[in-house]
XYZ file of C-alpha atoms in Angstrom:
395
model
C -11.034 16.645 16.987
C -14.589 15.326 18.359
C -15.639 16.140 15.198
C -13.747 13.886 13.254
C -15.253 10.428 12.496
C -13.249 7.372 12.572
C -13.439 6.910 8.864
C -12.217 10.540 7.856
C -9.823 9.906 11.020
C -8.410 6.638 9.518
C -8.675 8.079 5.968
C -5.920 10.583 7.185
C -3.498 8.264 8.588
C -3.536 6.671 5.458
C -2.704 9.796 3.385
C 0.001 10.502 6.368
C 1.760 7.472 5.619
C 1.550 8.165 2.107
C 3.054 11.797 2.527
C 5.892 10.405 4.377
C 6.612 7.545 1.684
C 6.236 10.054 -1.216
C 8.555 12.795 0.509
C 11.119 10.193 1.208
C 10.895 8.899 -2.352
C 11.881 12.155 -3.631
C 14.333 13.005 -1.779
C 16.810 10.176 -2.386
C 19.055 11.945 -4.665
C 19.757 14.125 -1.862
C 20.422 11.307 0.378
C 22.623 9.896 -1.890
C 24.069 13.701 -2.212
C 24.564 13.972 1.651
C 26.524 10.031 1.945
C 28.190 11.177 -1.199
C 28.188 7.154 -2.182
C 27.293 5.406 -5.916
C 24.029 3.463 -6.263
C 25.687 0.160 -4.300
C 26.132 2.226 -0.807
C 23.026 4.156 -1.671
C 20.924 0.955 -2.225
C 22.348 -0.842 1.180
C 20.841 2.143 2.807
C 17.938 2.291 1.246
C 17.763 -1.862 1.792
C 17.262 -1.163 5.802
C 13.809 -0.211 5.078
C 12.553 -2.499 2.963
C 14.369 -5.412 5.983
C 12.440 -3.090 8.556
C 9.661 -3.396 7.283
C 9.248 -6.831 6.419
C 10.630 -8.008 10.181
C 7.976 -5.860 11.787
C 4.566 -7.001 10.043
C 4.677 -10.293 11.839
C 5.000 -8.330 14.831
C 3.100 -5.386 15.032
C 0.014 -7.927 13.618
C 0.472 -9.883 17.315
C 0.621 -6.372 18.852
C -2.527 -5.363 17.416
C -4.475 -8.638 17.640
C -2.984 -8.353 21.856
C -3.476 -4.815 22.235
C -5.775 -3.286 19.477
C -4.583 -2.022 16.492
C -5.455 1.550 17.259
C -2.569 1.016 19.965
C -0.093 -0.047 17.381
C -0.681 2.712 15.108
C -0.477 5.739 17.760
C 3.250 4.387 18.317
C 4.328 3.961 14.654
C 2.629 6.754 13.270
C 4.861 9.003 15.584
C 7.573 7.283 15.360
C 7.944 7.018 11.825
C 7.210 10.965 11.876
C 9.727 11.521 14.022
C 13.202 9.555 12.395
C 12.557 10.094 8.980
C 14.859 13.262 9.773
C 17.756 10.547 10.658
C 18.503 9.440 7.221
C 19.218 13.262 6.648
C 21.355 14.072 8.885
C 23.756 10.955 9.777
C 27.001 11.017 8.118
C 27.803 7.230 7.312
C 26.273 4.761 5.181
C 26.012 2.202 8.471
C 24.034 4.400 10.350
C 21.554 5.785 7.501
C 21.274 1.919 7.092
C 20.236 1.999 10.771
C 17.467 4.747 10.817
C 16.183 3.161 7.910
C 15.593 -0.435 9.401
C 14.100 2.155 12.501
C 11.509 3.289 9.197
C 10.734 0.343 8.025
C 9.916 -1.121 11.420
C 7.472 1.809 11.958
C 6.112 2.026 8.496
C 5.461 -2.276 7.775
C 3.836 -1.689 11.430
C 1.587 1.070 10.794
C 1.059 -0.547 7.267
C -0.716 -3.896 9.028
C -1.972 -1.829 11.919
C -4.016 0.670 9.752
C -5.649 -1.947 6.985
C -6.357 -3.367 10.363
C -8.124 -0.341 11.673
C -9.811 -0.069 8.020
C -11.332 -3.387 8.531
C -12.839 -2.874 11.742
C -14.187 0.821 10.319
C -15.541 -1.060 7.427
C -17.235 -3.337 9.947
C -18.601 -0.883 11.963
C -19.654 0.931 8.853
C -21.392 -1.439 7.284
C -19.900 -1.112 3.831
C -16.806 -1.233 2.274
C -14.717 1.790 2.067
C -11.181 0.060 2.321
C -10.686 1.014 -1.159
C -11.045 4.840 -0.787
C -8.803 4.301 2.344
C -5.860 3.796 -0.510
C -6.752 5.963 -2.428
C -5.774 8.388 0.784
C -2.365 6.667 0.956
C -2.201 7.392 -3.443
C -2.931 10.716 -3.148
C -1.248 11.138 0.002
C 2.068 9.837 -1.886
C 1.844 12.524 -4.894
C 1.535 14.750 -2.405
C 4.510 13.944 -0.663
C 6.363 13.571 -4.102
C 5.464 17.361 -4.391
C 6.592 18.623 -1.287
C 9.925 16.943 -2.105
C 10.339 18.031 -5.298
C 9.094 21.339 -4.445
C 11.859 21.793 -1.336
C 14.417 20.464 -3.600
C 13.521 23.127 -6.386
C 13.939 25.589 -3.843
C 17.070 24.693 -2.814
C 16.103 23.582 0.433
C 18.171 20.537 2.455
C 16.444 17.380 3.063
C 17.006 17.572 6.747
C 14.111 20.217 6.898
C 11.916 19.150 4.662
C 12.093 15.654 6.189
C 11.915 17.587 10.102
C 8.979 19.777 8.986
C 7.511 16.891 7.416
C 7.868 14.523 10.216
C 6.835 17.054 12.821
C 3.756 17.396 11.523
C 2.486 13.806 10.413
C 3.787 12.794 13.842
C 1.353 15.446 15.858
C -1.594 14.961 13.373
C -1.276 11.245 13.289
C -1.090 11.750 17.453
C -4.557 13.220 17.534
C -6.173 11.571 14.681
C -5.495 7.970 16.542
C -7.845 9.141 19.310
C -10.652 9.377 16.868
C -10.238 5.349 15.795
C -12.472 2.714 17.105
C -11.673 -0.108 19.428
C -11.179 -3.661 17.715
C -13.822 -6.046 18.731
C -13.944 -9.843 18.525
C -14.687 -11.621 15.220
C -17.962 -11.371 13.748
C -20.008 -14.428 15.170
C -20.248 -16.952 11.956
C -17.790 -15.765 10.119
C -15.742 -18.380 10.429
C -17.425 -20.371 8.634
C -18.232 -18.233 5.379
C -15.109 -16.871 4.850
C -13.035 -19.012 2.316
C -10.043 -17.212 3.425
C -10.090 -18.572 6.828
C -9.003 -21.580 5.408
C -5.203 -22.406 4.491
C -5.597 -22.767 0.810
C -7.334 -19.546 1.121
C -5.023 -17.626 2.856
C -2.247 -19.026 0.168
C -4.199 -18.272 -2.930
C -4.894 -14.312 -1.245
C -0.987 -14.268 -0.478
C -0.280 -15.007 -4.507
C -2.458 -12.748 -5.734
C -1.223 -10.294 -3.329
C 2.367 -10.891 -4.777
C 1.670 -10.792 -8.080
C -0.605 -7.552 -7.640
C 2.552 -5.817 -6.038
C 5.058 -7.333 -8.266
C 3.350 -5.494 -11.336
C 3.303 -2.213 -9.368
C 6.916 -2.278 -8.659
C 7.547 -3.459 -12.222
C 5.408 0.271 -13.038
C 7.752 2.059 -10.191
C 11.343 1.281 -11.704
C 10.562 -0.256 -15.014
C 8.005 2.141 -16.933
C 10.018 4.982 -17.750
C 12.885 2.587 -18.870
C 10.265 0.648 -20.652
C 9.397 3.852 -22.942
C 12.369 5.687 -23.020
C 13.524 2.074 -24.899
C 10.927 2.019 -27.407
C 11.727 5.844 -28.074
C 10.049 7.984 -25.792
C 11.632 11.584 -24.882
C 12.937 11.442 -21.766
C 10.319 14.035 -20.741
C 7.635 11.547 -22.149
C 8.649 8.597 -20.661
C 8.991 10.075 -17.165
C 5.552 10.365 -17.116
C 4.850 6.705 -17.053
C 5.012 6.419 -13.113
C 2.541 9.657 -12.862
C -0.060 8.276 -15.233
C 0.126 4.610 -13.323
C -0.172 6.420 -10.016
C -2.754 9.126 -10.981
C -4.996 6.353 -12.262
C -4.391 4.068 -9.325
C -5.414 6.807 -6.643
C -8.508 8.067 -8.930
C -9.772 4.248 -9.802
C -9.718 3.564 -5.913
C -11.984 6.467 -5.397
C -14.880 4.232 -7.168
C -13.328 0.807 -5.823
C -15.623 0.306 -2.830
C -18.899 1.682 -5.119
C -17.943 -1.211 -7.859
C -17.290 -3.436 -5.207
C -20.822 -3.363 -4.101
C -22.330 -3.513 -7.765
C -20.016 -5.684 -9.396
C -18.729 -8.177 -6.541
C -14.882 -8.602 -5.557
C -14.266 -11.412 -7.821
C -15.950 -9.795 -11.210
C -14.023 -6.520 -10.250
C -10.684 -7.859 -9.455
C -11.137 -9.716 -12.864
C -11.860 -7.056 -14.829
C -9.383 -4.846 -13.494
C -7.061 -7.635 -14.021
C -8.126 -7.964 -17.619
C -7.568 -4.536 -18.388
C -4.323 -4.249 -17.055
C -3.558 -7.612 -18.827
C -4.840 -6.364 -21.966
C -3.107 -3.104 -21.927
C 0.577 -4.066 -21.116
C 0.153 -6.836 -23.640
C -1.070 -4.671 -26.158
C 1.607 -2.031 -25.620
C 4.423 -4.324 -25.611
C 3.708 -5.638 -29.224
C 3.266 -2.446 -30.665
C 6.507 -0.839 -29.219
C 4.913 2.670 -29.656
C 5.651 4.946 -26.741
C 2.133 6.613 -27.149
C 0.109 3.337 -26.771
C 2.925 2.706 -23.690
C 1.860 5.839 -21.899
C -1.832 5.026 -21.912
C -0.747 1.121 -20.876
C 0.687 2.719 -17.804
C -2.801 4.417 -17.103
C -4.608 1.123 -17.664
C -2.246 -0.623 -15.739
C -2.647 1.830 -12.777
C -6.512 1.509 -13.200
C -6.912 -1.655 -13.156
C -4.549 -2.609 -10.228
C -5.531 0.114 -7.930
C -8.729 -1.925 -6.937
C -7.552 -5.345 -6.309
C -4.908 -4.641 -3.279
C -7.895 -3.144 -1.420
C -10.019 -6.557 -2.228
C -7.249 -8.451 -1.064
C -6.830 -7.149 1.876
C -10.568 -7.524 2.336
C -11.056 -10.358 2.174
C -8.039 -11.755 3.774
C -9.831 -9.888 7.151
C -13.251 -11.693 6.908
C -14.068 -14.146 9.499
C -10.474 -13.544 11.039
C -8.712 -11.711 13.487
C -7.969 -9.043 11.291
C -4.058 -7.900 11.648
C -2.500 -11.415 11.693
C -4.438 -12.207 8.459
C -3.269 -9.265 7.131
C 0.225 -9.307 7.725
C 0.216 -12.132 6.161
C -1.161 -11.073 2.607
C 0.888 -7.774 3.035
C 4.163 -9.697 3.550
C 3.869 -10.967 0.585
C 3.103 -8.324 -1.336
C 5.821 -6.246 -0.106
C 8.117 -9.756 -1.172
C 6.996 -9.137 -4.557
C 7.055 -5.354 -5.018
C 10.845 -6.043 -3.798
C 11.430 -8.839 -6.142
C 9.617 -7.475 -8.960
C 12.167 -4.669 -10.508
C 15.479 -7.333 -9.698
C 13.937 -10.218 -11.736
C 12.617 -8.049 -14.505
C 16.393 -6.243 -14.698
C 17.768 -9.656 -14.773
C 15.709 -10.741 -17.436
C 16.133 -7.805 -19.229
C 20.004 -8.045 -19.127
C 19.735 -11.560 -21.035
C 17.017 -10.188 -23.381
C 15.339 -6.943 -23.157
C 13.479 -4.585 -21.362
C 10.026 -4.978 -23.281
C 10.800 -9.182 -23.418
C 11.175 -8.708 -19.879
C 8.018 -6.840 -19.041
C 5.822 -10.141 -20.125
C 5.908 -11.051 -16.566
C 4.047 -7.660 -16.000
C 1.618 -9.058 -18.013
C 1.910 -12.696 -16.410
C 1.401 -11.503 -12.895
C -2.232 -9.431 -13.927
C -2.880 -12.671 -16.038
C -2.847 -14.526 -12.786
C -4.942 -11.784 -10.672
C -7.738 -12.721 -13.243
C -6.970 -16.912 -12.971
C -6.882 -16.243 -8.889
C -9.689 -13.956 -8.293
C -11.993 -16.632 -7.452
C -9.831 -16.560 -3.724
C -11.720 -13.493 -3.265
C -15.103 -15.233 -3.061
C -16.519 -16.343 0.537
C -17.984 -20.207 -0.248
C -21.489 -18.877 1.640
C -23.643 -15.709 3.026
C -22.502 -13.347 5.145
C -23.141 -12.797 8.277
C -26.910 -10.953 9.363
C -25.562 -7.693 10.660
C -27.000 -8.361 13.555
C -24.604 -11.373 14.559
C -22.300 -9.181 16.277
C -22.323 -6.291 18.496
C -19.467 -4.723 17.246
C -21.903 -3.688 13.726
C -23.027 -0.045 14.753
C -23.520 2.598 12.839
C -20.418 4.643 12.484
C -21.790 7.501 15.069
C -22.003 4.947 17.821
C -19.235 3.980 17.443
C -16.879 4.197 20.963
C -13.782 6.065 20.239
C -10.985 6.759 22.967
């Protein structure tokens, strides 16, 4: 493990969490399978983690801030490993409920805990690379999705998958915490360059934050309905989600490079636009082809601004309470994104309902001026805790 840098280190927990999220994800029917319950029981089971996770963010952003946010994400990383297996194996709907609050409170705390640890990796680095650190948890998510629907192909219980599963992001994500770098204190100066230090600041990163989300849950329960309305083959349509999520993982690949040429606020913008322009352009033509490639646009052009949130919701702060903040509401809106849009779709319909898809990327392009600090940065020399990432002390 001495080999392993903190970067590539934290670049793996990131795809660990994602691995866990996308076996989970597939392997709900067989949840529902094993409680033998309709959709309402299955979704107040599935409702503990979502509660979890939101309950623990607050938290586990004063744990890291007290303790370091390597810390934090040793304990949830194994933890989470270790009771996904619950939900597979207990036999009532009250106590899958249970062990999925117990998933949600590890996963919202290794969610603030490791954008934390990206920060101060970033920091350390001198350069962004919070971007690609998603793009982990994207790809780390299809590959979860695969393992699930590959066990479930061959006939194999979710108890095992979810055990083998577990087992392993639990040890890996044991030994790849050693390899992370100790917080240090806030960059001298920051403070007062850092627009998001301020309270409007930290309200206009929490909206766009929300609305970026709300669109991607809109893509995660909406977009196959969306086409299979306007005509699509049911084979067709459910590849809506995998073209939104293939783009989103690839485009954060090249996030942190456009980042540096472009700026956060002209990037966030223009991935805004083109996820603006795309949905808008697919929902007035009604054509399922044009709707597939929306879906890709979509998933391009959102996959960088969540990373440039987070970003700059970090600078000049303590990096985990700012954080849990922005991520908060994001997870509010990824959560209240596929409700509203099914209520509005019941009075209207499902395309009518979709133009808040295209409201909430209007608004990442109207907002992304948050993203912009009001002065310089820092010199790299203000702080002591800007080393090159070989110096870097790791436990």
């Amino acid at each position: 493990m001495r080999a392993i840098s903190p970067r590539a280190a934290i670049a793996a927990i990131f795809t660990l969490n994602g691995i866990v999220l996308g076996t989970w994800g597939a392997r709900i029917p067989a949840i529902q399978d094993h409680l033998d319950v309709g959709p309402g029981g299955l979704a107040v089971a599935l409702a503990g983690l979502a509660a979890g996770a939101l309950i623990a963010m607050p938290t586990a952003a004063r744990l890291a801030s007290r303790h370091g946010s390597r810390a934090v994400i040793r304990i949830a990383v194994i933890v989470l490993g270790l009771v996904m297996v619950a939900p597979a194996v207990l036999p009532s709907v009250g106590l899958v409920t249970v062990a999925t609050f117990l998933m949600g409170l590890a996963n919202g705390s290794l969610d603030v805990s490791m954008n934390a640890q990206g920060v101060e990796v970033e920091r350390a680095m001198r350069r962004p690379v919070l971007s690609s650190l998603h793009a982990g948890f994207s790809f780390g998510g299809l590959i979860g999705a695969g393992i699930g629907a590959l066990a479930a192909a061959a006939g194999i219980d979710a108890a095992p998958n979810f055990l083998a599963v577990g087992l392993i992001v639990a040890a890996a994500g044991l030994l790849l915490s050693r390899r992370l770098v100790d917080d240090g204190p806030v960059p001298e100066g920051a403070e007062a360059t850092a627009g998001a230090t301020t309270a409007r600041g930290r309200w206009r990163l929490r909206e766009l934050a929300f609305c970026a989300f709300f669109a991607e849950g809109a893509a995660l329960d909406w977009s196959a309905v969306h086409l299979r309305t306007i005509g699509a083959a049911t084979a067709v349509a459910g590849l809506a989600y995998a073209a939104f999520s293939v783009a989103m993982a690839s485009g954060r690949l090249t996030g942190d490079r456009l980042s540096v040429r472009w700026g956060p606020v002209a990037l966030a913008r223009r991935g805004g636009a083109l996820a603006t322009a795309a949905m808008a352009v697919s929902l007035a033509a009604g054509v399922p082809a044009i709707g597939l490639v929306a879906y890709l646009a979509l998933g391009a052009g959102l996959s960088v601004v969540v990373p440039l949130i987070f970003r700059a919701a970090a600078t000049g702060a303590d990096a985990a309470p700012a954080l849990a903040g922005v991520t908060t509401s994001g997870y509010v809106g990824l959560l209240s994104g596929p409700p509203i849009i099914g209520a509005v779709a019941s009075l209207t319909s499902v395309p009518t309902a979709l133009i808040l898809v295209v409201a909430a990327t209007a608004a990442v392009v109207l907002g992304a001026g948050a993203l912009r600090p009001p002065g310089p940065a820092p010199a790299a020399s203000a702080s002591p805790r800007l080393q090159p990432t070989s110096t870097v002390k790791a436990a």
